[in-house]
GROMACS .gro file of C-alpha atoms in nm:
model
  260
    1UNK     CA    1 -10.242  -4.346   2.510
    2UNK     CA    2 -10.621  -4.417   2.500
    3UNK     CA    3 -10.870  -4.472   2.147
    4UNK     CA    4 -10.850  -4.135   2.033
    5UNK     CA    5 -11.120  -4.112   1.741
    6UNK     CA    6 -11.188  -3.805   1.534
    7UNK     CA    7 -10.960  -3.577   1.763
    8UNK     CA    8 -10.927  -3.259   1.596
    9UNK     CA    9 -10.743  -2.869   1.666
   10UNK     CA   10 -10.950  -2.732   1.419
   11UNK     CA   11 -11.241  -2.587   1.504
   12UNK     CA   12 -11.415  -2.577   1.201
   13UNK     CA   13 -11.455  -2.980   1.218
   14UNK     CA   14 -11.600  -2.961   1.576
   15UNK     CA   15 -11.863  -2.649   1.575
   16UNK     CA   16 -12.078  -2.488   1.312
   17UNK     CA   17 -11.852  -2.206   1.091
   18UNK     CA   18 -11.956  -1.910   0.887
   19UNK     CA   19 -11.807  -1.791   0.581
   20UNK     CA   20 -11.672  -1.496   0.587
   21UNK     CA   21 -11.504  -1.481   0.226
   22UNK     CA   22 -11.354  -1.700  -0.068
   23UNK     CA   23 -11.209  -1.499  -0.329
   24UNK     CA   24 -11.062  -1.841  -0.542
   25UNK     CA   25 -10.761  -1.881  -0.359
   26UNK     CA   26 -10.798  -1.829   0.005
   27UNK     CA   27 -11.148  -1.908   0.168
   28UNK     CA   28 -11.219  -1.774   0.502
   29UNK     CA   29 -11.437  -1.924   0.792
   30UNK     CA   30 -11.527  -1.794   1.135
   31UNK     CA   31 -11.640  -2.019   1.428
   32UNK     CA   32 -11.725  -1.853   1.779
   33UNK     CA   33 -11.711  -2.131   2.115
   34UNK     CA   34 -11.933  -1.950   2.357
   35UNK     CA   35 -11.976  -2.076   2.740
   36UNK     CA   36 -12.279  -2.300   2.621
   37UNK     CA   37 -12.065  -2.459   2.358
   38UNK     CA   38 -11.728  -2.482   2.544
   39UNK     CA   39 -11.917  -2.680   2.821
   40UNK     CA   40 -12.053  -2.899   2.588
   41UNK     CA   41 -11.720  -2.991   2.342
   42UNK     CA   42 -11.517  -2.940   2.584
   43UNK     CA   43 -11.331  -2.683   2.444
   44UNK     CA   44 -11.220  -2.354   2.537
   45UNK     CA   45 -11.444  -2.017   2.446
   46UNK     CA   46 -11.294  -1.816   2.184
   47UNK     CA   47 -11.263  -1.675   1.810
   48UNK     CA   48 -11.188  -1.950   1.548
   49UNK     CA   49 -11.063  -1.809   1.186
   50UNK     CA   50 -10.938  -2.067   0.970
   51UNK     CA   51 -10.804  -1.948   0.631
   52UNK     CA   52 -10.835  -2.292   0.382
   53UNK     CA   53 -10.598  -2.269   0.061
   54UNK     CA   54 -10.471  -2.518  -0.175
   55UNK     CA   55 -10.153  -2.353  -0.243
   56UNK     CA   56  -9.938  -2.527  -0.061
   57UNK     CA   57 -10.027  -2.887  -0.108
   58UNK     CA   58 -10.064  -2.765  -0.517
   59UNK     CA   59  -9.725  -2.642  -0.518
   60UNK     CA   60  -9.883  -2.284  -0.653
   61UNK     CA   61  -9.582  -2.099  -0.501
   62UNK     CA   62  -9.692  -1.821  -0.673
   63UNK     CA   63  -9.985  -1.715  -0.493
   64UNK     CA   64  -9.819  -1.749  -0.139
   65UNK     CA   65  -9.798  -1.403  -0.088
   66UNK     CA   66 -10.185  -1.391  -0.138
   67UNK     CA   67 -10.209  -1.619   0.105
   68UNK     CA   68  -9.971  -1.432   0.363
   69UNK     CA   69 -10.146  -1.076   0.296
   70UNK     CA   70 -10.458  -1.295   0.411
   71UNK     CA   71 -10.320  -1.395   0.706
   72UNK     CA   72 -10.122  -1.096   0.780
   73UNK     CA   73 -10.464  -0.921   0.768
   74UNK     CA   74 -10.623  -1.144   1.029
   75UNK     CA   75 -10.304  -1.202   1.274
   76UNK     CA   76 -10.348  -0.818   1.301
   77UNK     CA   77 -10.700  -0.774   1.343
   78UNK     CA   78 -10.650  -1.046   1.701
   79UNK     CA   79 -10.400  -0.785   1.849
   80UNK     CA   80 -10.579  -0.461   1.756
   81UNK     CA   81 -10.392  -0.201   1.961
   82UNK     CA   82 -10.105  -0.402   2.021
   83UNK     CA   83  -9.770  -0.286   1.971
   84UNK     CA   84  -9.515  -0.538   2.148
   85UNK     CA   85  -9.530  -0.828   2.037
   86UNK     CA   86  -9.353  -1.137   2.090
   87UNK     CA   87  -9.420  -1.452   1.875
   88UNK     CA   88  -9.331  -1.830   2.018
   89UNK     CA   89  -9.269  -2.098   1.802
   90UNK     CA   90  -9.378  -2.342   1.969
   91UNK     CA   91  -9.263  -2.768   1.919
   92UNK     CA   92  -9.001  -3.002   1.844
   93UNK     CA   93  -8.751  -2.902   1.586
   94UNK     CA   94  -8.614  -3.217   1.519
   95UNK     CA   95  -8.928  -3.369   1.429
   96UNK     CA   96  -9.047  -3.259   1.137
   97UNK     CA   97  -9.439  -3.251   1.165
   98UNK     CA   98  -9.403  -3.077   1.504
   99UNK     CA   99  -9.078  -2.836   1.378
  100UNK     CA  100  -9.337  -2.565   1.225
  101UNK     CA  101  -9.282  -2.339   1.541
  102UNK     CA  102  -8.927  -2.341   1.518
  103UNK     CA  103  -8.912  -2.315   1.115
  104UNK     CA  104  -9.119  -1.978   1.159
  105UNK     CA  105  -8.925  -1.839   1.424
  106UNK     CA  106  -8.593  -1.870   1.219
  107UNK     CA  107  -8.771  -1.634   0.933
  108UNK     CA  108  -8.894  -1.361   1.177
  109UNK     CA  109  -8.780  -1.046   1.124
  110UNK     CA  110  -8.744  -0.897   1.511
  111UNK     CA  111  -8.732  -0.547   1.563
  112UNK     CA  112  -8.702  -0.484   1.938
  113UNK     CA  113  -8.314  -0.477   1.991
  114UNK     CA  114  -8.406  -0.126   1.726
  115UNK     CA  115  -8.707   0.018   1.892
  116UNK     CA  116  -8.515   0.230   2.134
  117UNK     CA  117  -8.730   0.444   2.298
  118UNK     CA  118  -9.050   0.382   2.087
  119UNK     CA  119  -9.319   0.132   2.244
  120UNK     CA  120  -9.330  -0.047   1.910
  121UNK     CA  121  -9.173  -0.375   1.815
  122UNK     CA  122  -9.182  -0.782   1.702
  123UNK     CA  123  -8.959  -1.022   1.936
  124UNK     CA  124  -8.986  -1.407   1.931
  125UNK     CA  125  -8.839  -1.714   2.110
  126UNK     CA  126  -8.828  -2.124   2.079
  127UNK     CA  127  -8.843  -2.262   2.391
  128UNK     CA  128  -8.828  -2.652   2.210
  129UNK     CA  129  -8.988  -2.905   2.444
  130UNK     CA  130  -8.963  -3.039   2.782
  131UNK     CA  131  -8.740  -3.369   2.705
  132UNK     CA  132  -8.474  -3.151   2.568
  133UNK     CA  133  -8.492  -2.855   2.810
  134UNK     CA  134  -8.626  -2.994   3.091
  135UNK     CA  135  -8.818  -2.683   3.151
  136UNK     CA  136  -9.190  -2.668   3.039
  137UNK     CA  137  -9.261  -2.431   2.724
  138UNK     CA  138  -9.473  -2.235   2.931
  139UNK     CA  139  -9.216  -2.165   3.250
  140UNK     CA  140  -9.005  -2.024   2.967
  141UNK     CA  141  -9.269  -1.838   2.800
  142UNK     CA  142  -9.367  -1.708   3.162
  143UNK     CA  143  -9.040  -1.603   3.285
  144UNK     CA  144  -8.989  -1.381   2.988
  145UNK     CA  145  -9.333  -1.263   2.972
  146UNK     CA  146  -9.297  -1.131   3.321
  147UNK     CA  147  -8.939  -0.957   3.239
  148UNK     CA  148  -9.063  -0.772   2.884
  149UNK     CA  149  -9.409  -0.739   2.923
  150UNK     CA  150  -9.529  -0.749   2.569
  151UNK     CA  151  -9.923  -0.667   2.454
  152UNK     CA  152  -9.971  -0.971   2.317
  153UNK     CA  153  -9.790  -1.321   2.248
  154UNK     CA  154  -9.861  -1.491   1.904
  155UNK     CA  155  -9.792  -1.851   1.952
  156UNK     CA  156  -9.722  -2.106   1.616
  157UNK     CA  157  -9.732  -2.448   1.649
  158UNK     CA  158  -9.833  -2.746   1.452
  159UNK     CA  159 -10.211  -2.905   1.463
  160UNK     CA  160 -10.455  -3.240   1.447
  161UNK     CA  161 -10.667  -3.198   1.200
  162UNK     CA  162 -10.929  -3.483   1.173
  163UNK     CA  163 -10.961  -3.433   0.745
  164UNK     CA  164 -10.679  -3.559   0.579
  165UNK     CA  165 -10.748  -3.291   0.307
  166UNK     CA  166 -10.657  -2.999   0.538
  167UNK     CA  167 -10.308  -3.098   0.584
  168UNK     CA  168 -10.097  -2.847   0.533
  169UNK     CA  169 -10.413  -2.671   0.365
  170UNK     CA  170 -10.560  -2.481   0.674
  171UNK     CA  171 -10.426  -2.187   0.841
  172UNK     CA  172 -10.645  -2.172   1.216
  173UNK     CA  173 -10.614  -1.845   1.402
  174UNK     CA  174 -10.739  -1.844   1.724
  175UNK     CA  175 -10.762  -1.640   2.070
  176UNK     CA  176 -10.847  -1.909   2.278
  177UNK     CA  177 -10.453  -1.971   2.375
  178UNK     CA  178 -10.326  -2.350   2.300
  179UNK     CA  179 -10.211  -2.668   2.486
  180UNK     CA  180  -9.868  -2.740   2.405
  181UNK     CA  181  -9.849  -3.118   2.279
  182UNK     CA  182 -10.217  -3.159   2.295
  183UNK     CA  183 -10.256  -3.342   1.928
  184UNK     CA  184 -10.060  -3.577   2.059
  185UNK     CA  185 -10.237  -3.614   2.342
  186UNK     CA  186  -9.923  -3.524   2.569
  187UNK     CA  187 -10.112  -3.222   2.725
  188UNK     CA  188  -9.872  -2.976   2.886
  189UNK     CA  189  -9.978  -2.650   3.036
  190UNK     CA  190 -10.205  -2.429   2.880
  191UNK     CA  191 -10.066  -2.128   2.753
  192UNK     CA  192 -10.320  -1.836   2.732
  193UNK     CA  193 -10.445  -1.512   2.861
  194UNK     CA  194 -10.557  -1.656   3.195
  195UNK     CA  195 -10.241  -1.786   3.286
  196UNK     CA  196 -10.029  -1.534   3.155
  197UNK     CA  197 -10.233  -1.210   3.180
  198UNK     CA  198 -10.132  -1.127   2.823
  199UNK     CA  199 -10.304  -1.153   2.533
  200UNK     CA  200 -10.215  -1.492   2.322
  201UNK     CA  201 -10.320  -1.503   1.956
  202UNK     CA  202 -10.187  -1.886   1.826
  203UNK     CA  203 -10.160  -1.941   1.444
  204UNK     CA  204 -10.175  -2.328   1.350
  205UNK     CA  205 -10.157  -2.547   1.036
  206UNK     CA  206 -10.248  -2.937   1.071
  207UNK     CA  207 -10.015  -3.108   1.014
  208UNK     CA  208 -10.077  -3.519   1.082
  209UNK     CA  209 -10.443  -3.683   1.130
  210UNK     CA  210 -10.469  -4.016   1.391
  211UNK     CA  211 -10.481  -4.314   1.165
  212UNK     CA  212 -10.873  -4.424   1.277
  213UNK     CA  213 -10.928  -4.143   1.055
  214UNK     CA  214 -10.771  -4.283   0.752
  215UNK     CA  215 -10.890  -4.609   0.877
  216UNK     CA  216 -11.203  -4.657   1.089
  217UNK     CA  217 -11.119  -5.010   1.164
  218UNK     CA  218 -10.720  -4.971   1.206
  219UNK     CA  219 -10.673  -5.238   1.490
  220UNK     CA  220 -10.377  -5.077   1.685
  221UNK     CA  221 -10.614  -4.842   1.909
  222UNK     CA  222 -10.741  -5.182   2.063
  223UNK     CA  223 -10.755  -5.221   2.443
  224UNK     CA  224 -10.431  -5.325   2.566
  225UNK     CA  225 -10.254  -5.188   2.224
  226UNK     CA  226 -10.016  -4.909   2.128
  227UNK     CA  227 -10.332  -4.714   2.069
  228UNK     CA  228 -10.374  -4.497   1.784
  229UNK     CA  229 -10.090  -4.332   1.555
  230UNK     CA  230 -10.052  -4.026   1.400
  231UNK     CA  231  -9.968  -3.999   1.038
  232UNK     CA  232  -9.832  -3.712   0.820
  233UNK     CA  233  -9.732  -3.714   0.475
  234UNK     CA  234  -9.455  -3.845   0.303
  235UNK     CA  235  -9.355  -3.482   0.158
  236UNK     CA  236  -9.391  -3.299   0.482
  237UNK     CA  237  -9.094  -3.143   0.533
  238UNK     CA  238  -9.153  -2.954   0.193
  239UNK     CA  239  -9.531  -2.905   0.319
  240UNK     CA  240  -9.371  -2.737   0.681
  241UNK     CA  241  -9.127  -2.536   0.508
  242UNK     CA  242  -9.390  -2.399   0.292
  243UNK     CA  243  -9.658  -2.282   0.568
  244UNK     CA  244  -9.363  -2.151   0.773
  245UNK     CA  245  -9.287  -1.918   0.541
  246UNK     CA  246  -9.630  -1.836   0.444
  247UNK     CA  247  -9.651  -1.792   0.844
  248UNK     CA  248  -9.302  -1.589   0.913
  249UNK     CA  249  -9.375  -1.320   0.607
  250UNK     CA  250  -9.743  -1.269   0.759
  251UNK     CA  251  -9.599  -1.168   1.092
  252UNK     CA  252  -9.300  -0.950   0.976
  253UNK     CA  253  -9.639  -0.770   0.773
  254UNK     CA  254  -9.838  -0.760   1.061
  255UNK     CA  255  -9.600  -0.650   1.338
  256UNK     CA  256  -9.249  -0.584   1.204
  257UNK     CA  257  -9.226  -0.216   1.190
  258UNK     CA  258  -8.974   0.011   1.058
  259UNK     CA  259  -8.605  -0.002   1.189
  260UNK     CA  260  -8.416   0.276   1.323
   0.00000   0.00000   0.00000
């Protein structure tokens, strides 16, 4: 692994963002990666939203619902028109920093083994990661993508952030698909509408920052070193069961319809 300094998922931290609302509790920005700027950060085009809340890392369990309506609200407006979905959680569940995927897929509430006859329903999956499979995320994701054909794949997974304050604070929403393993610069395949024809929508909460970013000078990212390390908090199983279910509840809102 190379110097990695001020790598970041969040794309409020590497392009200009709008505000589009802050009611107290849950402030909203939008960023938008055109050609021009993909080219030049090296990043793909596509609608940013990240919702920012304090909630989580306050312990203000109260006003998680708040947060979840918020999110609920945005998920939905990304698949306008969609009715089957299927939602990935995407990571490693026995590592707890990268286990948000799999946390949120436990809560899910899926509806398709109910739908019937209607074209109108949630489904999910965890395909876990390539050293315990031995089958890439997205050959999975692919395979059954090809055999249901849903409108639109939500993906969850964890994120980089390069502000140690938006751990566990940040809720990104974004069209642009995602890189499995990318914050850890272990890039696997994309997974996104050009490579799967479909739709993706990916919801992501940082989760660990590299340790230059604590620490500008930290001398393990030296040539010929170990190279930089991530570092998440001490409480972060607490903080990752907390934004899954803040992220589970906004999907069964958003796309878990009736049974029956």
């Amino acid at each position: 692994m190379g110097k990695r300094v001020n790598f970041s998922d969040m794309a409020v931290e590497f392009c200009r963002s709008r505000t589009i609302s802050d009611d107290g509790v849950v402030k909203l920005y939008e960023v938008i990666v055109d050609e021009k700027a993909s080219r030049k950060l090296g990043r793909p085009c596509g609608r940013y939203t990240t919702l920012e809340t304090e909630c989580v890392t306050s312990g203000l369990s109260d006003e998680y619902g708040r947060v979840s309506d918020a999110l609920a609200s945005c998920v939905k407006s990304y698949c306008e028109d969609c009715k089957k979905i299927m939602a990935v959680g995407l990571g490693n569940p026995d590592l707890t920093a990268d286990a948000l995927g799999d946390r949120v897929f436990k809560k899910l509430a899926v509806t398709r083994q109910w739908s019937g006859d209607r074209d109108e329903y949630l489904c999910a999956l965890t395909p876990n990661v390539l050293g315990m499979t031995g089958i890439e995320s997205f050959d999975i994701i692919a395979a059954v993508v090809d055999r249901i054909k849903p409108d639109a794949i939500v993906v969850i997974d964890s994120l980089t952030a390069m502000a140690t304050h938006r751990i566990a604070s940040a809720f990104q929403v974004t069209d642009s698909g995602i890189t499995p393993g990318s914050g850890v610069d272990n890039h696997r395949r994309r997974i996104d509408r050009d490579s799967l024809g479909v739709r993706v929508v990916s919801v992501g909460v940082p989760l660990v920052v590299y340790s230059s970013t604590i620490a500008r000078d930290y001398c393990s990212a030296a040539e010929g070193g170990r190279g930089d390390m991530v570092v998440t908090p001490k409480d972060i199983d607490v903080l990752v069961e907390d934004c899954a279910c803040i992220i589970a509840n906004a999907v069964n809102a958003a796309f878990s319809h009736a049974r029956g």
